[in-house]
């Protein structure tokens, strides 16, 4: 009887509070974002409803919230999984289980990297380029359907995906940690990275065509060598591939920001037009 009574008294987070916590993360994961704290304040905001429901004493609430003042940064969409796991661990701590602040922070720190690796490849490297590719195709001729398609589909997919990740994390609790940081998680990160690279390559080849207007002409003004035709005969899309690799090299190896890379491309295009290597009127 005592055991049954003790189980009945266990604290349980209500679905309403979990939904509130999720929406705080969904809307505020980059709240007060800074280089010092990154997503820390968004995390605090999402955990506030959980802590307020589990602990009625203000001192206990303050002590619990101190756990979430530590630095946190990951891919925010898939990062909802970490917040859900944390909610489950906080519930266990409130019920006196063998979970403390150090355990929770250790879990958060351990999952930041793996979640970022999977999320960046899956969301930024795969989903966004695919949606943008479709939207660009629909936007030809100034059609607004492309923009509306991207806004609608992105928000529907991300909201549904983040909500599923949050509640699945709460359901699995610390069981998800072993899966994400173990061999299976490493295999997932590697496979998603490969797929993401393939998608980026396909989108770049389709929407970033780079061609040259360089020609050699005889004394009569007739072109006897068109460089673009020669390149297409050997390696179609060679200039596009070189430009993409060049941009990747600047950002990945030289740590150039995207803005600096775009400025460099503007200079390259300007000089290329001046020397006749590019033609501003050339239709791609």
XYZ file of N, CA, C and O in Angstrom, residues 88-270:
732
model
N 12.283 15.561 -19.227
C 12.123 14.260 -18.580
C 13.075 14.082 -17.415
O 12.705 13.541 -16.360
N 14.317 14.544 -17.578
C 15.291 14.429 -16.496
C 14.931 15.339 -15.332
O 15.124 14.980 -14.161
N 14.409 16.527 -15.644
C 13.999 17.441 -14.572
C 12.838 16.860 -13.784
O 12.758 17.008 -12.552
N 11.947 16.181 -14.466
C 10.840 15.515 -13.788
C 11.360 14.425 -12.853
O 10.882 14.277 -11.724
N 12.365 13.676 -13.337
C 12.951 12.632 -12.494
C 13.649 13.232 -11.280
O 13.545 12.711 -10.163
N 14.331 14.352 -11.464
C 15.003 14.994 -10.335
C 13.994 15.490 -9.305
O 14.209 15.366 -8.098
N 12.887 16.044 -9.776
C 11.854 16.550 -8.864
C 11.227 15.434 -8.040
O 10.710 15.676 -6.948
N 11.301 14.195 -8.564
C 10.734 13.050 -7.850
C 11.758 12.327 -7.000
O 11.493 11.228 -6.487
N 12.957 12.913 -6.879
C 13.960 12.342 -5.999
C 14.791 11.239 -6.607
O 15.500 10.526 -5.875
N 14.731 11.052 -7.921
C 15.559 10.036 -8.568
C 17.022 10.471 -8.586
O 17.357 11.615 -8.263
N 17.891 9.551 -8.994
C 19.341 9.812 -8.972
C 19.755 10.698 -10.149
O 20.544 10.309 -11.021
N 19.204 11.888 -10.201
C 19.521 12.868 -11.243
C 19.782 14.199 -10.563
O 18.979 14.650 -9.743
N 20.915 14.827 -10.873
C 21.210 16.143 -10.312
C 21.572 17.104 -11.438
O 21.578 16.735 -12.619
N 21.890 18.346 -11.066
C 22.212 19.359 -12.069
C 23.430 18.996 -12.898
O 23.488 19.272 -14.102
N 24.407 18.372 -12.279
C 25.625 17.977 -12.998
C 25.301 16.929 -14.066
O 25.848 16.963 -15.173
N 24.409 16.005 -13.735
C 23.996 14.978 -14.702
C 23.305 15.615 -15.899
O 23.587 15.273 -17.057
N 22.407 16.551 -15.624
C 21.667 17.207 -16.708
C 22.601 18.025 -17.590
O 22.522 17.964 -18.819
N 23.490 18.783 -16.979
C 24.419 19.592 -17.770
C 25.402 18.729 -18.548
O 25.815 19.087 -19.656
N 25.798 17.603 -17.958
C 26.671 16.683 -18.680
C 25.982 16.122 -19.911
O 26.596 15.980 -20.975
N 24.697 15.812 -19.768
C 23.930 15.325 -20.901
C 23.813 16.396 -21.972
O 24.004 16.135 -23.167
N 23.514 17.619 -21.565
C 23.361 18.716 -22.533
C 24.659 18.963 -23.288
O 24.660 19.121 -24.512
N 25.771 19.008 -22.562
C 27.068 19.250 -23.196
C 27.450 18.109 -24.137
O 28.019 18.334 -25.207
N 27.091 16.878 -23.741
C 27.432 15.726 -24.570
C 26.619 15.634 -25.843
O 27.080 15.060 -26.842
N 25.411 16.203 -25.848
C 24.545 16.104 -27.019
C 24.654 17.291 -27.970
O 24.190 17.207 -29.113
N 25.244 18.386 -27.521
C 25.326 19.570 -28.379
C 25.997 19.269 -29.718
O 25.480 19.625 -30.785
N 27.147 18.615 -29.665
C 27.889 18.320 -30.889
C 27.180 17.347 -31.811
O 26.984 17.629 -32.999
N 26.798 16.156 -31.307
C 26.107 15.193 -32.179
C 24.826 15.742 -32.788
O 24.551 15.515 -33.981
N 24.031 16.462 -32.002
C 22.786 17.028 -32.526
C 23.085 18.071 -33.597
O 22.411 18.147 -34.634
N 24.107 18.904 -33.368
C 24.483 19.912 -34.358
C 24.951 19.260 -35.657
O 24.614 19.720 -36.754
N 25.720 18.168 -35.535
C 26.203 17.478 -36.729
C 25.073 16.912 -37.570
O 25.051 17.064 -38.796
N 24.122 16.262 -36.906
C 22.985 15.680 -37.622
C 22.061 16.789 -38.139
O 21.646 16.790 -39.301
N 21.751 17.756 -37.273
C 20.807 18.811 -37.641
C 21.312 19.692 -38.763
O 20.551 20.025 -39.689
N 22.586 20.091 -38.714
C 23.131 20.952 -39.772
C 23.115 20.250 -41.126
O 22.815 20.861 -42.155
N 23.442 18.969 -41.131
C 23.439 18.228 -42.396
C 22.021 17.963 -42.882
O 21.737 18.057 -44.079
N 21.123 17.642 -41.948
C 19.761 17.273 -42.332
C 18.914 18.494 -42.684
O 18.218 18.492 -43.704
N 18.980 19.532 -41.846
C 18.124 20.709 -42.055
C 18.787 21.721 -42.985
O 18.235 22.080 -44.029
N 19.976 22.196 -42.591
C 20.652 23.235 -43.369
C 21.223 22.690 -44.670
O 21.143 23.338 -45.721
N 21.784 21.493 -44.621
C 22.448 20.955 -45.802
C 21.559 20.176 -46.743
O 21.938 19.934 -47.891
N 20.382 19.758 -46.294
C 19.514 18.941 -47.152
C 18.136 19.558 -47.343
O 17.731 19.858 -48.474
N 17.409 19.755 -46.254
C 16.022 20.223 -46.358
C 15.916 21.612 -46.978
O 15.135 21.827 -47.916
N 16.689 22.569 -46.462
C 16.594 23.941 -46.966
C 16.972 24.036 -48.450
O 16.240 24.657 -49.237
N 18.102 23.439 -48.904
C 18.402 23.508 -50.341
C 17.335 22.871 -51.216
O 17.039 23.369 -52.308
N 16.754 21.754 -50.767
C 15.702 21.108 -51.565
C 14.480 22.021 -51.682
O 13.947 22.230 -52.782
N 14.050 22.585 -50.549
C 12.883 23.479 -50.570
C 13.164 24.733 -51.400
O 12.300 25.197 -52.155
N 14.361 25.286 -51.251
C 14.712 26.470 -52.030
C 14.792 26.153 -53.525
O 14.400 26.971 -54.360
N 15.300 24.967 -53.859
C 15.359 24.570 -55.265
C 13.980 24.503 -55.889
O 13.745 24.987 -57.005
N 13.045 23.917 -55.159
C 11.661 23.841 -55.655
C 11.050 25.241 -55.729
O 10.387 25.594 -56.720
N 11.294 26.052 -54.695
C 10.729 27.403 -54.666
C 11.278 28.266 -55.801
O 10.534 29.039 -56.419
N 12.557 28.134 -56.097
C 13.148 28.904 -57.194
C 12.542 28.500 -58.533
O 12.295 29.341 -59.399
N 12.289 27.208 -58.678
C 11.651 26.749 -59.902
C 10.246 27.309 -60.065
O 9.822 27.675 -61.166
N 9.517 27.402 -58.954
C 8.161 27.941 -58.996
C 8.143 29.457 -59.149
O 7.103 30.036 -59.489
N 9.272 30.112 -58.868
C 9.326 31.577 -58.890
C 9.713 32.151 -60.243
O 9.846 33.372 -60.369
N 9.915 31.326 -61.238
C 10.321 31.818 -62.555
C 9.285 32.797 -63.096
O 8.088 32.576 -62.990
N 9.790 33.875 -63.662
C 8.894 34.883 -64.205
C 8.278 35.777 -63.154
O 7.301 36.480 -63.422
N 8.830 35.756 -61.931
C 8.303 36.593 -60.860
C 7.061 36.051 -60.195
O 6.336 36.785 -59.513
N 6.796 34.749 -60.361
C 5.621 34.135 -59.759
C 5.776 34.085 -58.234
O 6.751 33.535 -57.727
N 4.818 34.645 -57.473
C 4.931 34.651 -56.005
C 4.676 33.283 -55.372
O 4.873 33.121 -54.168
N 4.232 32.308 -56.163
C 3.937 30.981 -55.615
C 5.175 30.368 -54.970
O 5.079 29.669 -53.954
N 6.347 30.626 -55.548
C 7.582 30.060 -55.013
C 7.841 30.492 -53.588
O 8.153 29.671 -52.710
N 7.720 31.800 -53.330
C 7.944 32.324 -51.979
C 6.895 31.785 -51.006
O 7.221 31.390 -49.878
N 5.642 31.769 -51.445
C 4.574 31.260 -50.580
C 4.767 29.779 -50.275
O 4.533 29.327 -49.156
N 5.203 29.032 -51.288
C 5.473 27.603 -51.095
C 6.531 27.395 -50.021
O 6.359 26.587 -49.108
N 7.632 28.137 -50.123
C 8.725 27.952 -49.165
C 8.282 28.315 -47.749
O 8.541 27.567 -46.792
N 7.622 29.458 -47.593
C 7.190 29.901 -46.267
C 6.242 28.885 -45.632
O 6.383 28.519 -44.459
N 5.277 28.413 -46.410
C 4.270 27.492 -45.878
C 4.877 26.128 -45.548
O 4.740 25.628 -44.424
N 5.567 25.534 -46.519
C 6.103 24.185 -46.328
C 7.178 24.171 -45.242
O 7.217 23.255 -44.412
N 8.047 25.179 -45.226
C 9.099 25.242 -44.201
C 8.501 25.266 -42.802
O 8.898 24.505 -41.925
N 7.536 26.155 -42.582
C 6.960 26.280 -41.248
C 6.183 25.037 -40.832
O 6.247 24.624 -39.670
N 5.474 24.415 -41.761
C 4.723 23.203 -41.435
C 5.678 22.069 -41.071
O 5.504 21.384 -40.054
N 6.707 21.868 -41.894
C 7.660 20.779 -41.647
C 8.451 21.002 -40.355
O 8.640 20.070 -39.561
N 8.927 22.230 -40.168
C 9.760 22.511 -38.998
C 8.951 22.448 -37.713
O 9.398 21.890 -36.702
N 7.746 23.000 -37.732
C 6.924 22.945 -36.531
C 6.601 21.494 -36.158
O 6.755 21.086 -35.007
N 6.161 20.730 -37.155
C 5.836 19.327 -36.886
C 7.053 18.527 -36.458
O 6.982 17.717 -35.527
N 8.187 18.762 -37.125
C 9.404 18.032 -36.790
C 9.934 18.377 -35.412
O 10.338 17.490 -34.646
N 9.926 19.659 -35.067
C 10.414 20.079 -33.750
C 9.502 19.568 -32.637
O 9.976 19.144 -31.575
N 8.211 19.607 -32.871
C 7.266 19.126 -31.855
C 7.450 17.625 -31.628
O 7.456 17.155 -30.479
N 7.613 16.887 -32.728
C 7.839 15.444 -32.600
C 9.136 15.165 -31.841
O 9.173 14.293 -30.956
N 10.215 15.900 -32.177
C 11.505 15.692 -31.518
C 11.417 16.005 -30.027
O 11.960 15.270 -29.192
N 10.723 17.079 -29.689
C 10.605 17.475 -28.276
C 9.900 16.387 -27.464
O 10.406 15.935 -26.424
N 8.725 15.967 -27.914
C 7.954 14.999 -27.146
C 8.589 13.603 -27.183
O 8.452 12.834 -26.236
N 9.276 13.288 -28.286
C 9.984 12.004 -28.328
C 11.153 12.030 -27.349
O 11.438 11.018 -26.691
N 11.845 13.166 -27.234
C 12.921 13.289 -26.259
C 12.416 13.140 -24.844
O 13.039 12.472 -24.011
N 11.275 13.750 -24.546
C 10.671 13.624 -23.207
C 10.286 12.178 -22.932
O 10.473 11.676 -21.819
N 9.775 11.508 -23.948
C 9.344 10.118 -23.787
C 10.531 9.175 -23.564
O 10.476 8.285 -22.709
N 11.598 9.373 -24.318
C 12.748 8.467 -24.235
C 13.644 8.783 -23.045
O 14.264 7.891 -22.463
N 13.757 10.069 -22.698
C 14.621 10.452 -21.588
C 16.080 10.149 -21.899
O 16.549 10.333 -23.024
N 16.809 9.650 -20.897
C 18.238 9.406 -21.083
C 18.527 8.224 -22.017
O 19.677 7.988 -22.386
N 17.496 7.465 -22.415
C 17.723 6.375 -23.363
C 18.170 6.904 -24.720
O 18.870 6.223 -25.470
N 17.737 8.125 -25.055
C 18.108 8.710 -26.339
C 19.577 9.102 -26.384
O 20.178 9.155 -27.458
N 20.168 9.362 -25.222
C 21.564 9.810 -25.178
C 22.491 8.731 -25.713
O 23.362 8.992 -26.556
N 22.327 7.513 -25.247
C 23.182 6.408 -25.678
C 23.071 6.184 -27.181
O 24.061 5.909 -27.862
N 21.838 6.330 -27.695
C 21.632 6.128 -29.137
C 22.332 7.204 -29.961
O 22.980 6.913 -30.965
N 22.249 8.460 -29.516
C 22.771 9.572 -30.303
C 24.296 9.658 -30.267
O 24.912 10.098 -31.238
N 24.912 9.275 -29.151
C 26.364 9.398 -29.045
C 27.071 8.078 -29.318
O 28.306 8.041 -29.383
N 26.320 7.007 -29.505
C 26.922 5.698 -29.754
C 27.201 5.455 -31.223
O 27.105 6.357 -32.057
N 27.561 4.215 -31.580
C 27.873 3.869 -32.978
C 26.731 4.163 -33.945
O 26.966 4.589 -35.078
N 25.493 3.931 -33.506
C 24.352 4.212 -34.380
C 24.247 5.697 -34.684
O 23.989 6.090 -35.827
N 24.469 6.516 -33.675
C 24.423 7.959 -33.887
C 25.518 8.424 -34.830
O 25.295 9.292 -35.680
N 26.716 7.852 -34.696
C 27.817 8.206 -35.585
C 27.507 7.814 -37.026
O 27.813 8.559 -37.970
N 26.885 6.659 -37.203
C 26.512 6.216 -38.549
C 25.468 7.142 -39.162
O 25.529 7.476 -40.359
N 24.513 7.585 -38.340
C 23.483 8.508 -38.823
C 24.115 9.824 -39.248
O 23.799 10.371 -40.320
N 25.020 10.366 -38.431
C 25.660 11.637 -38.756
C 26.453 11.544 -40.047
O 26.415 12.449 -40.883
N 27.141 10.426 -40.236
C 27.942 10.255 -41.442
C 27.055 10.143 -42.680
O 27.324 10.784 -43.712
N 25.990 9.351 -42.586
C 25.107 9.163 -43.741
C 24.378 10.453 -44.090
O 24.236 10.803 -45.274
N 23.920 11.183 -43.077
C 23.218 12.448 -43.332
C 24.164 13.468 -43.946
O 23.778 14.243 -44.830
N 25.426 13.487 -43.499
C 26.412 14.407 -44.071
C 26.651 14.110 -45.548
O 26.782 15.028 -46.371
N 26.694 12.828 -45.900
C 26.901 12.444 -47.300
C 25.714 12.887 -48.152
O 25.880 13.469 -49.235
N 24.505 12.622 -47.654
C 23.300 13.045 -48.386
C 23.262 14.557 -48.520
O 22.934 15.101 -49.591
N 23.606 15.275 -47.438
C 23.628 16.733 -47.484
C 24.613 17.258 -48.516
O 24.304 18.203 -49.256
N 25.790 16.643 -48.592
C 26.778 17.049 -49.600
C 26.289 16.818 -51.014
O 26.520 17.640 -51.913
N 25.604 15.706 -51.240
C 25.052 15.418 -52.558
C 23.984 16.436 -52.957
O 23.936 16.903 -54.107
N 23.138 16.799 -51.994
C 22.075 17.769 -52.278
C 22.671 19.141 -52.601
O 22.251 19.807 -53.552
N 23.658 19.563 -51.811
C 24.302 20.847 -52.057
C 24.941 20.865 -53.446
O 24.843 21.851 -54.189
N 25.598 19.765 -53.814
C 26.209 19.684 -55.132
C 25.178 19.767 -56.252
O 25.375 20.460 -57.258
N 24.056 19.061 -56.084
C 23.013 19.071 -57.107
C 22.379 20.449 -57.238
O 22.146 20.941 -58.358
N 22.107 21.104 -56.111
C 21.506 22.445 -56.145
C 22.474 23.449 -56.765
O 22.078 24.307 -57.567
N 23.753 23.338 -56.405
C 24.752 24.255 -56.964
C 24.867 24.095 -58.476
O 24.929 25.082 -59.223
N 24.887 22.842 -58.949
C 25.004 22.600 -60.383
C 23.783 23.093 -61.148
O 23.877 23.492 -62.312
N 22.622 23.084 -60.493
C 21.376 23.479 -61.164
C 21.161 24.976 -61.160
O 20.735 25.557 -62.170
N 21.487 25.634 -60.047
C 21.121 27.039 -59.877
C 22.303 27.998 -59.871
O 22.093 29.216 -59.744
N 23.526 27.499 -59.993
C 24.692 28.394 -60.017
C 25.534 28.121 -61.257
O 26.678 27.671 -61.151
N 24.991 28.352 -62.452
C 25.776 28.120 -63.667
C 26.781 29.247 -63.907
O 26.428 30.424 -63.870
N 28.025 28.901 -64.084
C 29.078 29.880 -64.371
C 29.658 29.550 -65.743
O 30.133 28.441 -65.977
N 29.590 30.531 -66.652
C 30.085 30.317 -68.014
C 30.996 31.469 -68.405
O 30.891 32.570 -67.869
N 31.879 31.195 -69.352
C 32.799 32.217 -69.832
C 32.434 32.650 -71.246
O 31.890 31.855 -72.024
N 32.758 33.907 -71.543
C 32.513 34.448 -72.880
C 33.804 34.576 -73.682
O 33.810 35.160 -74.772
N 34.893 34.009 -73.147
C 36.200 34.160 -73.798
C 36.227 33.435 -75.148
O 35.827 32.275 -75.252
N 36.706 34.153 -76.173
C 36.812 33.595 -77.522
C 38.111 34.057 -78.173
O 38.655 35.114 -77.822
N 38.592 33.265 -79.114
C 39.703 33.659 -79.958
C 39.185 33.809 -81.382
O 38.502 32.919 -81.897
N 39.487 34.967 -81.999
C 38.966 35.261 -83.332
C 40.098 35.432 -84.332
O 41.214 35.817 -83.974
N 39.783 35.144 -85.599
C 40.768 35.339 -86.664
C 40.714 36.780 -87.156
O 39.989 37.617 -86.613
N 41.473 37.068 -88.194
C 41.576 38.443 -88.699
C 40.250 38.964 -89.243
O 40.009 40.174 -89.267
N 39.366 38.062 -89.648
C 38.071 38.492 -90.176
C 37.037 38.726 -89.063
O 35.914 39.152 -89.335
N 37.419 38.430 -87.825
C 36.510 38.618 -86.700
C 35.666 37.403 -86.387
O 34.808 37.451 -85.503
N 35.939 36.283 -87.081
C 35.174 35.070 -86.830
C 35.845 34.262 -85.714
O 37.057 34.042 -85.735
N 35.067 33.814 -84.788
C 35.605 33.050 -83.659
C 35.986 31.646 -84.111
O 35.159 30.930 -84.673
N 37.247 31.287 -83.880
C 37.686 29.929 -84.222
C 37.875 29.067 -82.963
O 38.088 27.863 -83.061
N 37.807 29.707 -81.794
C 37.876 28.941 -80.544
C 36.962 29.603 -79.519
O 37.178 30.753 -79.147
N 35.943 28.881 -79.109
C 35.033 29.335 -78.058
C 35.355 28.514 -76.811
O 35.113 27.302 -76.772
N 35.903 29.172 -75.829
C 36.412 28.470 -74.643
C 35.317 27.675 -73.931
O 35.557 26.554 -73.466
N 34.106 28.234 -73.842
C 33.021 27.540 -73.147
C 32.669 26.234 -73.839
O 32.409 25.223 -73.184
N 32.665 26.224 -75.179
C 32.377 24.985 -75.917
C 33.446 23.940 -75.660
O 33.143 22.742 -75.535
N 34.705 24.381 -75.579
C 35.794 23.444 -75.302
C 35.665 22.850 -73.893
O 35.873 21.647 -73.703
N 35.331 23.707 -72.932
C 35.169 23.214 -71.560
C 33.997 22.246 -71.457
O 34.082 21.217 -70.769
N 32.882 22.575 -72.150
C 31.719 21.696 -72.100
C 32.018 20.342 -72.739
O 31.467 19.310 -72.331
N 32.911 20.334 -73.718
C 33.264 19.077 -74.360
C 34.114 18.187 -73.472
O 34.094 16.961 -73.602
N 34.862 18.797 -72.576
C 35.733 18.035 -71.679
C 35.045 17.750 -70.344
O 35.027 16.621 -69.849
N 34.462 18.801 -69.747
C 33.868 18.688 -68.412
C 32.722 19.698 -68.313
O 32.938 20.832 -67.907
N 31.505 19.318 -68.659
C 30.376 20.240 -68.542
C 30.213 20.731 -67.094
O 30.230 19.938 -66.156
N 30.073 22.034 -66.933
C 29.910 22.592 -65.602
C 31.199 22.748 -64.830
O 31.165 22.903 -63.603
N 32.339 22.729 -65.511
C 33.630 22.809 -64.819
C 33.782 24.118 -64.056
O 34.208 24.121 -62.892
N 33.453 25.246 -64.687
C 33.600 26.534 -64.013
C 32.697 26.635 -62.787
O 33.089 27.189 -61.758
N 31.489 26.090 -62.903
C 30.587 26.085 -61.746
C 31.206 25.302 -60.596
O 31.197 25.748 -59.444
N 31.742 24.117 -60.905
C 32.372 23.291 -59.866
C 33.553 24.013 -59.228
O 33.723 23.991 -58.005
N 34.369 24.688 -60.058
C 35.527 25.404 -59.528
C 35.099 26.551 -58.607
O 35.713 26.772 -57.553
N 34.054 27.265 -58.990
C 33.586 28.368 -58.167
C 33.021 27.856 -56.832
O 33.248 28.457 -55.785
N 32.268 26.756 -56.875
C 31.712 26.200 -55.643
C 32.819 25.730 -54.715
O 32.807 25.997 -53.502
N 33.814 25.036 -55.258
C 34.943 24.563 -54.447
C 35.734 25.747 -53.899
O 36.194 25.723 -52.742
N 35.871 26.791 -54.713
C 36.581 27.990 -54.269
C 35.873 28.637 -53.079
O 36.516 29.011 -52.080
N 34.552 28.758 -53.162
C 33.778 29.340 -52.057
C 33.882 28.464 -50.808
O 34.032 28.973 -49.681
N 33.779 27.144 -50.998
C 33.910 26.219 -49.862
C 35.281 26.356 -49.214
O 35.401 26.379 -47.983
N 36.324 26.469 -50.022
C 37.692 26.583 -49.515
C 37.860 27.861 -48.694
O 38.470 27.851 -47.621
N 37.289 28.955 -49.189
C 37.401 30.219 -48.464
C 36.709 30.148 -47.107
O 37.243 30.628 -46.091
N 35.511 29.543 -47.059
C 34.751 29.508 -45.805
C 35.234 28.414 -44.861
O 35.317 28.633 -43.649
N 35.534 27.224 -45.411
C 35.895 26.085 -44.556
C 37.356 26.094 -44.142
O 37.685 25.727 -43.006
N 38.240 26.486 -45.035
C 39.673 26.421 -44.751
C 40.273 27.755 -44.317
O 41.209 27.785 -43.517
N 39.750 28.842 -44.860
C 40.288 30.161 -44.528
C 39.402 30.937 -43.546
O 39.729 32.075 -43.199
N 38.280 30.343 -43.165
C 37.367 30.937 -42.179
C 36.830 32.300 -42.609
O 36.615 33.193 -41.779
N 36.611 32.465 -43.915
C 35.995 33.675 -44.417
C 34.495 33.621 -44.137
O 33.875 32.566 -44.250
N 33.910 34.769 -43.792
C 32.473 34.823 -43.602
C 31.770 34.811 -44.963
O 32.369 35.185 -45.981
N 30.493 34.396 -45.012
C 29.758 34.411 -46.290
C 29.728 35.787 -46.940
O 29.774 35.890 -48.178
N 29.665 36.852 -46.147
C 29.640 38.208 -46.705
C 30.947 38.518 -47.418
O 30.957 39.075 -48.530
N 32.079 38.153 -46.811
C 33.374 38.370 -47.439
C 33.493 37.576 -48.731
O 34.042 38.065 -49.727
N 32.978 36.344 -48.717
C 33.028 35.512 -49.924
C 32.206 36.151 -51.044
O 32.642 36.191 -52.211
N 31.036 36.674 -50.713
C 30.212 37.333 -51.731
C 30.906 38.569 -52.291
O 30.837 38.840 -53.500
N 31.580 39.328 -51.436
C 32.318 40.495 -51.910
C 33.454 40.095 -52.850
O 33.703 40.753 -53.878
N 34.124 38.994 -52.523
C 35.196 38.503 -53.393
C 34.633 38.091 -54.746
O 35.224 38.378 -55.801
N 33.476 37.433 -54.738
C 32.853 37.023 -56.002
C 32.442 38.231 -56.836
O 32.522 38.195 -58.071
N 31.996 39.301 -56.186
C 31.652 40.530 -56.910
C 32.886 41.096 -57.599
O 32.834 41.510 -58.769
N 34.018 41.094 -56.890
C 35.267 41.598 -57.472
C 35.703 40.718 -58.640
O 36.116 41.219 -59.698
N 35.616 39.397 -58.458
C 35.991 38.472 -59.534
C 35.109 38.691 -60.761
O 35.600 38.723 -61.901
N 33.812 38.854 -60.546
C 32.897 39.081 -61.662
C 33.208 40.404 -62.356
O 33.196 40.487 -63.595
N 33.492 41.439 -61.576
C 33.783 42.764 -62.147
C 35.045 42.730 -63.004
O 35.061 43.211 -64.144
